[in-house]
Coordinates of C-alpha atoms in Angstrom, one line a residue:
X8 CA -135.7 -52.1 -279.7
X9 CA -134.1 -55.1 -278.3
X10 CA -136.4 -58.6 -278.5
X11 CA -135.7 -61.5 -275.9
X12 CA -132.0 -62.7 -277.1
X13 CA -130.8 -59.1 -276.8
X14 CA -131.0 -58.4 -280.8
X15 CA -131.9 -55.1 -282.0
X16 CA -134.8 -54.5 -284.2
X17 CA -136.0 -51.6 -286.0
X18 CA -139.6 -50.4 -285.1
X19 CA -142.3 -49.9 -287.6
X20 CA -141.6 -46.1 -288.3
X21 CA -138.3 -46.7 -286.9
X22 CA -135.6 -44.2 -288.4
X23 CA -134.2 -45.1 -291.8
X24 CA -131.4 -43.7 -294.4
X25 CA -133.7 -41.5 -295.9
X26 CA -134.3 -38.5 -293.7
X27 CA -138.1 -38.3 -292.1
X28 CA -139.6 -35.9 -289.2
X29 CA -138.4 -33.0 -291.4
X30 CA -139.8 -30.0 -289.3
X31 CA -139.7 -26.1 -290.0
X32 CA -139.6 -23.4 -287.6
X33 CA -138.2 -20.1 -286.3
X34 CA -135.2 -20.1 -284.4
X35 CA -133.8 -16.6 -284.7
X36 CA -135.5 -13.6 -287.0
X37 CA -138.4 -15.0 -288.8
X38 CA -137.1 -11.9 -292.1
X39 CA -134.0 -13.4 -292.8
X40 CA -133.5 -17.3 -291.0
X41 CA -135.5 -20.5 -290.3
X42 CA -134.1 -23.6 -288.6
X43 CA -134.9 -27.1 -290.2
X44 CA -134.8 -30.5 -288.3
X45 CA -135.0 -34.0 -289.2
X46 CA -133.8 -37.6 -288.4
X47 CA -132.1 -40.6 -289.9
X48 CA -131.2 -43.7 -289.0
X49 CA -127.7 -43.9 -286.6
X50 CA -125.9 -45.7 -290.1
X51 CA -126.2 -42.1 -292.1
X52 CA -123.5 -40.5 -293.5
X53 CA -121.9 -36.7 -293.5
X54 CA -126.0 -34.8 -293.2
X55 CA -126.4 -31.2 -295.0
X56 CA -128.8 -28.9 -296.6
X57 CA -129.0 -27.5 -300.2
X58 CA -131.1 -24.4 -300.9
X59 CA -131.5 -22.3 -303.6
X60 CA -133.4 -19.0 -303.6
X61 CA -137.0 -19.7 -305.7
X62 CA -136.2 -19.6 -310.0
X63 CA -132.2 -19.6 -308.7
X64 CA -130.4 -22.7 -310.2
X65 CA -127.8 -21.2 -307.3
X66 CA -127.6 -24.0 -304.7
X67 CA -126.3 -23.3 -301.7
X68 CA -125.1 -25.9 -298.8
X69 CA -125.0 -26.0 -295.1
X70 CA -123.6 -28.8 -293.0
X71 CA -126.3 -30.1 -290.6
X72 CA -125.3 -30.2 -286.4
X73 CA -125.7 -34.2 -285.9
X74 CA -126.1 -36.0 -282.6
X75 CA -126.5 -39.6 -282.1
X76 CA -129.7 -41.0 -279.5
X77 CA -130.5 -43.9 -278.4
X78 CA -134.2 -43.6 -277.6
X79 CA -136.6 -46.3 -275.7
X80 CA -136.9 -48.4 -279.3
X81 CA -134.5 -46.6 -281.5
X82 CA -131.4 -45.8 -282.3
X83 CA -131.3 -42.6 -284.7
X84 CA -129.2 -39.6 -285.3
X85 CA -130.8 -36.0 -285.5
X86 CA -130.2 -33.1 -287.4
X87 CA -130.7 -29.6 -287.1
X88 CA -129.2 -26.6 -289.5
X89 CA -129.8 -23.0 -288.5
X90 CA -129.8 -20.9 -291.8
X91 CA -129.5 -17.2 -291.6
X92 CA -128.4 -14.5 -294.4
X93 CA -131.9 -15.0 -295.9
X94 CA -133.8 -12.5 -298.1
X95 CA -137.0 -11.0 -296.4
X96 CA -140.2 -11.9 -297.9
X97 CA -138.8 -14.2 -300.1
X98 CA -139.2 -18.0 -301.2
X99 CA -136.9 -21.1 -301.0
X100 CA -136.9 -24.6 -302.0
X101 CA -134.6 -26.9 -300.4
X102 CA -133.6 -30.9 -299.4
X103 CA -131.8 -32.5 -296.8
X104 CA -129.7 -35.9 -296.2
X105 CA -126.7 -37.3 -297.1
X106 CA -125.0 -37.9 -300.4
X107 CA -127.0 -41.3 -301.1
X108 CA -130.4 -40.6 -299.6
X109 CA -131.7 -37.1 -299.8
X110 CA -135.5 -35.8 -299.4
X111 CA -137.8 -34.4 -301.8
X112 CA -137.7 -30.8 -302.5
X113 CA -139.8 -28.7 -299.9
X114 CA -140.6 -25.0 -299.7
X115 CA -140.3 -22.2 -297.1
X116 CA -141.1 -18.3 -297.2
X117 CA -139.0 -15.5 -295.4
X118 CA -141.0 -13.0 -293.5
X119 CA -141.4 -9.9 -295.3
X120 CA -140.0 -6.7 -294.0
X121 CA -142.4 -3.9 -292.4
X122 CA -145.3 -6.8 -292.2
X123 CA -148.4 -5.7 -289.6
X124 CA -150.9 -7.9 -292.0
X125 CA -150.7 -11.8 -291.2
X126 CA -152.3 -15.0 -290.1
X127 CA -151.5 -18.0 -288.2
X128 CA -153.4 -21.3 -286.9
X129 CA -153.2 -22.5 -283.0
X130 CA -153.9 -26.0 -282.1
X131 CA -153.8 -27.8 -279.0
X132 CA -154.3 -31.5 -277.3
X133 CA -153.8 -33.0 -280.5
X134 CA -152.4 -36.2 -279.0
X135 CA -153.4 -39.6 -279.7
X136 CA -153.1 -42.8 -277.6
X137 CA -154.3 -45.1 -279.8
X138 CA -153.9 -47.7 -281.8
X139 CA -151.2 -48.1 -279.0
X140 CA -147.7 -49.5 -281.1
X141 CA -149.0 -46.7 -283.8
X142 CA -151.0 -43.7 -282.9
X143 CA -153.2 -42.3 -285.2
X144 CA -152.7 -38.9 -286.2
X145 CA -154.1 -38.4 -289.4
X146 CA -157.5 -36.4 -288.1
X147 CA -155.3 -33.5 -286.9
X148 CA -153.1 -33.6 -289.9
X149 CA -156.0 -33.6 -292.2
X150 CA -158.0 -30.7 -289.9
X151 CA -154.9 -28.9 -291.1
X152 CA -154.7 -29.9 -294.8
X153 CA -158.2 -28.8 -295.0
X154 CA -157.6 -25.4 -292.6
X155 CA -154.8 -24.2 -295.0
X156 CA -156.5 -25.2 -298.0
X157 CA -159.0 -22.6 -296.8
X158 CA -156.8 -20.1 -295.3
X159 CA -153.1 -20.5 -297.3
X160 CA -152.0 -17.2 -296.1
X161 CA -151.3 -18.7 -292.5
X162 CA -147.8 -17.8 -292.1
X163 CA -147.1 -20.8 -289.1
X164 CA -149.2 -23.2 -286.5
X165 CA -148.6 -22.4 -283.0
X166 CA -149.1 -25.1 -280.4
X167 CA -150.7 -24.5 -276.8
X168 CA -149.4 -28.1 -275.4
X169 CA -149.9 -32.0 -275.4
X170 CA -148.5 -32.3 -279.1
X171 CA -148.1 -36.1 -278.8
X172 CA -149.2 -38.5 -275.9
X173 CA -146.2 -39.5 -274.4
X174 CA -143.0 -37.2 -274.6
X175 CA -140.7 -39.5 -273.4
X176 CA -141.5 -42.2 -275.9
X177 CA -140.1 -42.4 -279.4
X178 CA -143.5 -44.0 -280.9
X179 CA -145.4 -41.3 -279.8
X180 CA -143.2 -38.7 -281.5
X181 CA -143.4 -40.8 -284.7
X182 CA -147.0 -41.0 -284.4
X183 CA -147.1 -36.9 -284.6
X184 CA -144.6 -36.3 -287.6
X185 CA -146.9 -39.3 -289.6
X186 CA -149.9 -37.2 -288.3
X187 CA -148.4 -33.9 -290.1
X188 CA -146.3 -35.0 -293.1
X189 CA -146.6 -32.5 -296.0
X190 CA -147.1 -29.9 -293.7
X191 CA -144.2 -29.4 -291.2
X192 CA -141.8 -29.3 -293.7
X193 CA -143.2 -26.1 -295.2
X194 CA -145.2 -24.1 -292.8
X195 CA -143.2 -23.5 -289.3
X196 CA -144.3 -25.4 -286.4
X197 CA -144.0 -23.7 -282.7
X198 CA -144.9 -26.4 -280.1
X199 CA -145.6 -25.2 -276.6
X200 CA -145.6 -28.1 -274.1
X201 CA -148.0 -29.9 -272.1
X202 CA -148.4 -32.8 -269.7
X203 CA -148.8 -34.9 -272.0
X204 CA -145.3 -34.0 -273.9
X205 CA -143.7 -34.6 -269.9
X206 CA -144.8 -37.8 -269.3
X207 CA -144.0 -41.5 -270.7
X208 CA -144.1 -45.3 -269.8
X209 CA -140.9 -47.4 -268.8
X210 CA -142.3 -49.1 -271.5
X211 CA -144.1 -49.5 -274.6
X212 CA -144.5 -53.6 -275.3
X213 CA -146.2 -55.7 -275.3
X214 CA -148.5 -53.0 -273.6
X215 CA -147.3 -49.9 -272.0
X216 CA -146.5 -50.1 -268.3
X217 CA -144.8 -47.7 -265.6
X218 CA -146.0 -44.2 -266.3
X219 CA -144.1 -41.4 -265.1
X220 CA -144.1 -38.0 -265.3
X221 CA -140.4 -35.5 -265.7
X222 CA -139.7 -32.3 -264.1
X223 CA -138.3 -31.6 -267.4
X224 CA -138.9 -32.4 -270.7
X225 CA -135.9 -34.4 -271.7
X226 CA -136.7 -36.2 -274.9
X227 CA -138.5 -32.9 -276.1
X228 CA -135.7 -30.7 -275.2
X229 CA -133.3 -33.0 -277.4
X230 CA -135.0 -33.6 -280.7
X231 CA -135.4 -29.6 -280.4
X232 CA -132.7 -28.2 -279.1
X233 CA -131.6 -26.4 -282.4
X234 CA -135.1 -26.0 -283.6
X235 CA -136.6 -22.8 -281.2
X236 CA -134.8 -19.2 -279.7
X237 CA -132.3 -20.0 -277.2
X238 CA -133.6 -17.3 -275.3
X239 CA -135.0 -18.9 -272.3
X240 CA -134.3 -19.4 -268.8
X241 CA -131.3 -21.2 -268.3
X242 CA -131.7 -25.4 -268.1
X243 CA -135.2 -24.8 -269.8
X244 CA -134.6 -23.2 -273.3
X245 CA -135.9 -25.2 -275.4
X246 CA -139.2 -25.5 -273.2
X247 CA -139.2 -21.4 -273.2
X248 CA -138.6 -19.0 -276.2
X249 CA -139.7 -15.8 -277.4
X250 CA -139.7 -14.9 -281.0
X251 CA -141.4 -12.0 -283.2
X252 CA -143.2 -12.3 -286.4
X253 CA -144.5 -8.8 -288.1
X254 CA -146.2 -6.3 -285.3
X255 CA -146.6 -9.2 -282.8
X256 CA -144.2 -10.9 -279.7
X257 CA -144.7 -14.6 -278.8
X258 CA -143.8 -15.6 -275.6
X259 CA -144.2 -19.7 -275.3
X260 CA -143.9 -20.7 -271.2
X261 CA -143.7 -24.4 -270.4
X262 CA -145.4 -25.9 -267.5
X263 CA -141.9 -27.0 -266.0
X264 CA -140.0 -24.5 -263.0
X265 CA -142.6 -22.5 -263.1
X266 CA -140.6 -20.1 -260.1
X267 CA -138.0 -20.3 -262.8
X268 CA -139.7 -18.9 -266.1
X269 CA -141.6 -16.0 -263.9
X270 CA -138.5 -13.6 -264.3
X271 CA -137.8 -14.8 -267.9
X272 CA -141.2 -14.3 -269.2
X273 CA -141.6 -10.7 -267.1
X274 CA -138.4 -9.4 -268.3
X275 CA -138.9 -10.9 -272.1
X276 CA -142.9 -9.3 -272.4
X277 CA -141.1 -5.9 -270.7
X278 CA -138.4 -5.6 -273.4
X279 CA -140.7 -5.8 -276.5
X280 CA -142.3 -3.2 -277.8
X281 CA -144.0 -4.5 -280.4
X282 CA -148.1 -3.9 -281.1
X283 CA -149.6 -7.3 -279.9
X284 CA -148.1 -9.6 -277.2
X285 CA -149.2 -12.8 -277.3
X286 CA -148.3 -16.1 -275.1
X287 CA -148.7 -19.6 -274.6
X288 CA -149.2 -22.1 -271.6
X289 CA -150.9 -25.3 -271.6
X290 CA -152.9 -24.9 -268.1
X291 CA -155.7 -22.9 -268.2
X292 CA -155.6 -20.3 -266.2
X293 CA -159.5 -19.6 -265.5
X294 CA -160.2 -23.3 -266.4
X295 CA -163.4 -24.9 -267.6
X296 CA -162.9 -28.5 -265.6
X297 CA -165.8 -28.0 -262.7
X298 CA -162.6 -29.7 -260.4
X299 CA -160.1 -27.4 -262.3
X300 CA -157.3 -25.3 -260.5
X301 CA -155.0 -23.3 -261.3
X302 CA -151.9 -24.0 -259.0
X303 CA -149.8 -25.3 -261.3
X304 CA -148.3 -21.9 -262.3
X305 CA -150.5 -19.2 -262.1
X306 CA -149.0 -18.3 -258.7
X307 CA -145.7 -17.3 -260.4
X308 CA -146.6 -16.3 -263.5
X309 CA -149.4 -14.0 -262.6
X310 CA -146.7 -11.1 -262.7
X311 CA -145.7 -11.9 -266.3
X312 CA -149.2 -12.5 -267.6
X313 CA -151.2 -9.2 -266.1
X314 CA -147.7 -6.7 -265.7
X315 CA -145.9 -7.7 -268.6
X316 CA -149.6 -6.8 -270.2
X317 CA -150.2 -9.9 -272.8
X318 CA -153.1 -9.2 -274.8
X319 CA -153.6 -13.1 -275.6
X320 CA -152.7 -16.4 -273.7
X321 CA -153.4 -19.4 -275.3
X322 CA -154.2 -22.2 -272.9
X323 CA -154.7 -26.0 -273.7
X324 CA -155.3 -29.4 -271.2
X325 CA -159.0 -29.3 -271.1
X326 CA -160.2 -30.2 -274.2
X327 CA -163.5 -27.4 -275.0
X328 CA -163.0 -24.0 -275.7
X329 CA -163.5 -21.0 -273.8
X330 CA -162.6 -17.1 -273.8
X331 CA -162.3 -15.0 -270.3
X332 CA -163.3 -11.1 -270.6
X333 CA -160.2 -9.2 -270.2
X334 CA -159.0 -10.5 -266.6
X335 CA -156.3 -8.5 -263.8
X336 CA -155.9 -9.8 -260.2
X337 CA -159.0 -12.3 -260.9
X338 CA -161.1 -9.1 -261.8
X339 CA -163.1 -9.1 -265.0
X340 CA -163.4 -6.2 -267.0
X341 CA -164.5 -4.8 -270.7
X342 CA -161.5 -3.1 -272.6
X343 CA -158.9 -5.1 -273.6
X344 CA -156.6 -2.4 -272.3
X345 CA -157.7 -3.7 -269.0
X346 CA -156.7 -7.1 -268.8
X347 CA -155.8 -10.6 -270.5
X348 CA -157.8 -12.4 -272.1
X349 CA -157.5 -15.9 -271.7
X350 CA -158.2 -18.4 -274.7
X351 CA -158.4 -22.4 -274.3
X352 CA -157.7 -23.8 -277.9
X353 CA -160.4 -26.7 -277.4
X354 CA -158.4 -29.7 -278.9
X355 CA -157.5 -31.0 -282.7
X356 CA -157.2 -34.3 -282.0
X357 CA -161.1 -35.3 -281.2
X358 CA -160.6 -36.2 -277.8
X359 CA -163.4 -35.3 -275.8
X360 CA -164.1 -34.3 -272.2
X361 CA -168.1 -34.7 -271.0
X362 CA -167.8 -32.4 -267.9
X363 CA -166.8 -29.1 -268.9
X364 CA -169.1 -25.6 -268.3
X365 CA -168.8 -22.3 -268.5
X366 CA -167.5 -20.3 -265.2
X367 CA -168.5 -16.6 -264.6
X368 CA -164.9 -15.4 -266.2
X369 CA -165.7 -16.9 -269.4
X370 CA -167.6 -14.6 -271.8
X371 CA -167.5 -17.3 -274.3
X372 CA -167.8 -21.1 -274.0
X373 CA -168.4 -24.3 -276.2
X374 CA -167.9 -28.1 -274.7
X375 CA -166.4 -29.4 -278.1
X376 CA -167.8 -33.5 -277.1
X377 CA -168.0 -33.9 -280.8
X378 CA -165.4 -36.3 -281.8
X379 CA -163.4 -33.8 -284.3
X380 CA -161.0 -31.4 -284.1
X381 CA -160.8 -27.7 -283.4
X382 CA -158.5 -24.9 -284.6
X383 CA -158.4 -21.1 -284.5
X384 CA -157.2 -19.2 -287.2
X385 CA -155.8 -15.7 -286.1
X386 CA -155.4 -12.7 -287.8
X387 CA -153.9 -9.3 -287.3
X388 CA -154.6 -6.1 -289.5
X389 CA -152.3 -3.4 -287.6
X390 CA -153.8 -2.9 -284.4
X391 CA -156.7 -5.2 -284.6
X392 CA -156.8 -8.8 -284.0
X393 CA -159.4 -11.1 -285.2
X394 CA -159.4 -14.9 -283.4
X395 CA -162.0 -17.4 -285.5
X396 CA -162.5 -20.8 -283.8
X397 CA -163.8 -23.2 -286.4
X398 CA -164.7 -27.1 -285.5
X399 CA -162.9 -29.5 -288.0
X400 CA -166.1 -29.6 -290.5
X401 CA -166.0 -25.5 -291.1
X402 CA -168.5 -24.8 -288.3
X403 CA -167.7 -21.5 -286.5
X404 CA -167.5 -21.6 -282.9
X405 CA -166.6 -18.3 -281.8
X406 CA -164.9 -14.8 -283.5
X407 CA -163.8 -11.8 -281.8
X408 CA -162.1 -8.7 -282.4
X409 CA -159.6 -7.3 -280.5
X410 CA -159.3 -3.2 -281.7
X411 CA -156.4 -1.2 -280.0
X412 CA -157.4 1.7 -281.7
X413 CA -160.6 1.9 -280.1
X414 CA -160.4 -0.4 -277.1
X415 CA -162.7 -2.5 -278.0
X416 CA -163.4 -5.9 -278.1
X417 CA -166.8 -7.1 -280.3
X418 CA -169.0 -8.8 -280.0
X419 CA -169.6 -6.3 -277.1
X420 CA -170.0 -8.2 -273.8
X421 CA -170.0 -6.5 -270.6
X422 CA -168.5 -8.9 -267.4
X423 CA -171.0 -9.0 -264.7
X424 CA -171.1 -6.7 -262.0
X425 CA -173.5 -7.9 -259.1
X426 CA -175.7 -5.8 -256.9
X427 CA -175.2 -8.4 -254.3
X428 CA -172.1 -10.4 -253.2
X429 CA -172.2 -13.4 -254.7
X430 CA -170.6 -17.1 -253.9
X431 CA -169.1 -19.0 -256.4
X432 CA -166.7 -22.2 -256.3
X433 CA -163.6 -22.9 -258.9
X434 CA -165.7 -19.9 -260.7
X435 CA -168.8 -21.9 -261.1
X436 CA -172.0 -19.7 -259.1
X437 CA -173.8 -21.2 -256.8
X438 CA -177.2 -19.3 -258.0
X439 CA -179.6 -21.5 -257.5
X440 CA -178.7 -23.1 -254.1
X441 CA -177.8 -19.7 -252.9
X442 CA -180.4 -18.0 -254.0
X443 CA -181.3 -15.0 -251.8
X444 CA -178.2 -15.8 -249.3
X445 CA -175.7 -13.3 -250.1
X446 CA -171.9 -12.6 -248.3
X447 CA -171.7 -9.2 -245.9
X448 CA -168.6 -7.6 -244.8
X449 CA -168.4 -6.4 -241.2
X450 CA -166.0 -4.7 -240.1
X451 CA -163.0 -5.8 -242.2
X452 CA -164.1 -9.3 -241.8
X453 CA -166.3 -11.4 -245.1
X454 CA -168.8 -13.7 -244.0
X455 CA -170.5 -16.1 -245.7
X456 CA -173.1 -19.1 -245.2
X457 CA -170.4 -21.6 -245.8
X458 CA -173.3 -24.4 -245.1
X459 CA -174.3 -23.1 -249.0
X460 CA -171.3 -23.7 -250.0
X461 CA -170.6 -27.4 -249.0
X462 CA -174.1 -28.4 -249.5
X463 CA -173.7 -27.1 -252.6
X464 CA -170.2 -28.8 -254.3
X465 CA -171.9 -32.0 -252.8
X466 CA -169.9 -32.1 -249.3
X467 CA -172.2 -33.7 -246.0
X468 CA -173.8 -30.9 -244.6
X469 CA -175.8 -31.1 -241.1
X470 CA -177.7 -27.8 -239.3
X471 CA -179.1 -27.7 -236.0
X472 CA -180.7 -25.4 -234.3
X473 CA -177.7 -23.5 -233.3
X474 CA -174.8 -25.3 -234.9
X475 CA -173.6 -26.1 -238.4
X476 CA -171.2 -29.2 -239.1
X477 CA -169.8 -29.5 -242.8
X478 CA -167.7 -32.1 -244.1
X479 CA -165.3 -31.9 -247.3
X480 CA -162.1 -32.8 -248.6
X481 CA -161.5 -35.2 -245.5
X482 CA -162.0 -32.3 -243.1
X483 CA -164.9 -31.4 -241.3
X484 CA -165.8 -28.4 -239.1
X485 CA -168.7 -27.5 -236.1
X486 CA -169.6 -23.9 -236.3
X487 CA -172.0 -22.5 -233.4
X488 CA -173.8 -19.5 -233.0
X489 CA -172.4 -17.0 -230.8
X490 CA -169.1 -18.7 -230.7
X491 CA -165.8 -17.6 -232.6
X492 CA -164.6 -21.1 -231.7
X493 CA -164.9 -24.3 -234.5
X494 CA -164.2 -27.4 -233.9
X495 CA -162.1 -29.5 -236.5
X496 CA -160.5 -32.3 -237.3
X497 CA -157.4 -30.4 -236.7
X498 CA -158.4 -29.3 -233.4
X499 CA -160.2 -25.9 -232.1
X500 CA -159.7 -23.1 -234.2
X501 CA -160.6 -19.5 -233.0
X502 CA -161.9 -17.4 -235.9
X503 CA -161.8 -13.6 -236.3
X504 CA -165.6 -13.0 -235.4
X505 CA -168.0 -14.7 -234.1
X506 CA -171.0 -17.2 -236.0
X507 CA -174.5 -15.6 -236.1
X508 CA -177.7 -16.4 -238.0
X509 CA -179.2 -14.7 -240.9
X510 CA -181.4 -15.5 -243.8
X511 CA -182.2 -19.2 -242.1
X512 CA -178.3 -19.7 -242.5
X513 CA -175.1 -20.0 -240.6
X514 CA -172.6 -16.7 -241.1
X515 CA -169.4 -17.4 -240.3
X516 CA -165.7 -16.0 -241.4
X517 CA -164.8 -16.5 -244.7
X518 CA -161.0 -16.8 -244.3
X519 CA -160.7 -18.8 -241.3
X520 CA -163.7 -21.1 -242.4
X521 CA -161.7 -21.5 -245.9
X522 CA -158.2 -22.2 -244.1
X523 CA -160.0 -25.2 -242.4
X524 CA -160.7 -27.1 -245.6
X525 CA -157.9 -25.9 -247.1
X526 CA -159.5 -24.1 -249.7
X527 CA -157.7 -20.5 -251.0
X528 CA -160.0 -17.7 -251.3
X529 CA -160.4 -14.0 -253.2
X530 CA -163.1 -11.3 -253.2
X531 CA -163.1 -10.0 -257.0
X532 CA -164.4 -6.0 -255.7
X533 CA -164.9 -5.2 -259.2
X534 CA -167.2 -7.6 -260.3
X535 CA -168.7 -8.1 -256.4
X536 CA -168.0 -12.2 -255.9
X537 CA -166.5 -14.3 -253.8
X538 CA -164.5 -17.2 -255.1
X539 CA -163.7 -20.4 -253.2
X540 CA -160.9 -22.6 -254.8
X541 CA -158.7 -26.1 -253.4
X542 CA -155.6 -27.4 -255.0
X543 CA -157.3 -30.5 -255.1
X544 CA -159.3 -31.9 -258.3
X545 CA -160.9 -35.2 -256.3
X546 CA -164.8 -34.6 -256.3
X547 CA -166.8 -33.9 -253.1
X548 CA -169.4 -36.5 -253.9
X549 CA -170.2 -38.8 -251.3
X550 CA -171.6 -42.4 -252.9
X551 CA -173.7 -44.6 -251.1
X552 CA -172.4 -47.5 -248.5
X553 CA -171.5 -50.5 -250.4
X554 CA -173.9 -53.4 -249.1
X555 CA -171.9 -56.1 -247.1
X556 CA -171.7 -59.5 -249.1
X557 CA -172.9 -62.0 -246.7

């Protein structure tokens, strides 16, 4: 980075001669390739790879694909080799640089053929702000130190998003590769990207300023671009790759051109025929956030989650952990056969979230406010699938089983089915407020006592004896009985039936009543609910005046 008189300074954990951010991972088939990155500083010379097979004194060399970048406080040149030709199920030592300045001697092992027995750890959210010049990443790295001590037969960590803070910024990225030194280099590392890995500041000093978010993720796509499958959509790639490993398909989507990745990701689950399909996407689909939504994507890549049939998706951004029953067009159901089951990773890196709860899709919930990390070790035995969430100190969180042989997932939990229609909002019932008021459908037509409903997510709420007026979301709304005509903000709106009075409450049309604060709807038949949503994640609340100073 460039101080006041224009000169050109090296960060702390700038780039240097000797090579750093050395990174494994799967760029082609896992039995018989790997891809290895790493950077140097932009003075290196001629960069290249020597590997030998494990007990060979046979080394063999590769010339490393340089490029030269000049990032927001550094100027560095990266390096990427693609080895193929490999032995299956076999291990290799190997160091990269130059002539002059070469790395210690790391390890990696080649898949073995015919392999339907492994294990692997996902992590999310492990990104760190702070201290702000040089973020801190040493509780994630030591969650996984600890993690592999215990479970060494983990084959590769698998990422559902926000792997560093800020994408776009060098420091950030520097931060990450401190974080997970001694770990990276051996054990392949398959990011998925977030928000978090969009988004940067102008700039970083003397104190960040000018945050901005990227419809693509630039400074990600570069430092990988050789690392991950080229397989993706086209301009999105490196943000979107498939791979296999043994009996299972892993299908990473980022959250960028979502209308884009729909086709990819429908066409990529449709041409794999292997046992276990399992994906990743940082926001949740059937979130925990009481604001959450899920409008970000879900909308297009519905079709590639529920008809391309994963059995997993790995979600991140919110910070606790959860599990959905096996989900299909917002229905829940019991077999795994039946739908997707949705998994939110908690987070590694401690950070915390104190509003999260459980909805009614999520047969399994913890809020994670402890300030440690989280992890899930996965394992697959054939056609069963075993997910163990474990907190940072060894506590267990949550395990289940997926069994294709017997379509069953245990612990056994059956997703509610409700005698009467029930009302819930961003999947969160309204039970106690709505107790004893239930949704009827005449006709064709739902209604509900959408007074409940306001009253309830804290919107004004004012009944008369034949009228109801709600307010919400900067809308409001006058309902009166008898009348298929409201009056809004917007103007009069005629509804498909008329209001009428039942239970001590206000019925009126679901649909046209939901249109009017723009909130999206769906009647889950299945399970017997109606669900309310809004793009929006601002809180109803309403606070009190603020007294006038005199």
């Amino acid at each position: 980075m460039s101080d006041k008189d224009g000169k050109f300074n090296k960060p702390e954990r700038g780039s240097s001669p000797l090579p750093d951010h050395i990174m494994l991972s799967f760029w082609g088939d896992a039995k018989t390739s790997t891809a290895i990155s790493w950077r140097t500083d932009e003075n290196s010379g001629d960069s290249y790879i020597l590997y030998r097979r494990e007990g060979s004194a046979d080394l063999l060399r590769q010339e490393a694909v340089t490029r030269s970048a000049e990032t927001d406080i550094d100027r560095s040149n990266y390096h990427w080799v693609r080895l193929s030709g490999l032995e299956p199920g076999c291990k290799y030592c190997y160091t990269v640089g130059d002539d002059e300045h070469r790395s210690g001697e790391f390890t990696f092992e080649t898949e073995p053929e015919k392999l339907d027995k492994f294990s692997f750890i996902v992590i999310s959210d492990h990104q760190k702000g702070s201290p702000c010049h040089l973020p801190d990443y040493s509780m994630v790295g030591e969650m996984l130190k600890t993690a592999l001590a215990k479970h060494p037969e983990c084959r590769f960590i698998f990422t559902a998003g926000d792997n560093c803070d800020n994408g776009q910024n060098d420091l950030q990225w520097n931060g990450m590769f401190e974080g997970l030194k001694g770990i990276i280099e051996s054990l392949p590392y398959m990011m998925t990207t977030g928000n978090h890995d969009n988004r940067g500041f102008i700039s970083y000093f003397p104190e960040p300023v000018g945050k901005f978010y990227l419809e693509h993720a630039d400074f990600f796509d570069f430092q990988f671009s050789l690392s991950y499958p080229d397989n993706g959509p086209e301009g999105y790639e490196t943000e979107n790759y498939s791979f296999d490993y043994g009996n299972a398909h892993f299908l990473v989507m980022g959250i960028n051109a979502p209308e884009k990745v729909e086709g990819w990701a429908y066409d990529d689950l449709q041409s794999s025929d292997k046992t276990w399909k399992l994906g990743a996407y940082h926001f949740p689909i059937y979130p925990v956030m009481p604001e959450g939504q899920n409008d970000d994507g879900y909308p297009w890549l519905r079709r590639p989650i529920e008809q391309g049939r994963l059995d997993i998706l790995f979600e991140g951004h919110e910070h606790s952990f959860a599990r959905t029953f096996p989900t299909k067009g917002d229905e829940l159901f019991d077999r795994p056969s039946e739908g997707t089951v949705h998994y939110i990773v908690g987070n590694g890196g401690g950070n915390i979230y104190c509003s999260n709860c459980q909805k009614t899709w999520h047969s399994c919930f913890y809020p994670q406010e402890e300030r440690m990390g989280f992890y899930t070790l996965v394992e697959i035995d054939g056609d069963k699938l075993t997910a163990t969430g474990y907190m940072a100190d060894g506590r267990i969180v949550d395990i289940f089983t997926i069994d294709k042989s017997t379509d069953t997932i245990t612990p056994h939990a059956l997703a509610p089915i409700y005698e009467r229609t029930k009302m819930a909002f961003k999947g969160r019932m309204l039970e106690f407020s709505a107790r004893g008021v239930y949704p009827e459908n005449i006709g064709g037509v739902w209604y509900a006592p959408f007074g409940v409903l306001i009253q309830s997510i804290g919107g004004k709420v004012e009944k008369g004896v034949d009228f109801l007026t709600c307010e919400a979301y900067e809308h409001y709304a006058t309902f009166t009985e008898g009348s298929r005509f409201a009056k809004t903000d917007l103007g009069t709106v005629e509804m498909s039936g008329e209001a009428y009075f039942k239970d001590g409450q206000l019925f009126v049309p679901v649909d046209e009543s939901a249109k009017m604060f723009e909130m999206a709807w769906y009647y889950a038949k299945r399970n017997n609910y109606i669900n309310w949503n809004t793009p929006s994640e601002d809180k109803v609340l309403y606070k009190h005046p603020v007294k006038e100073e005199n």
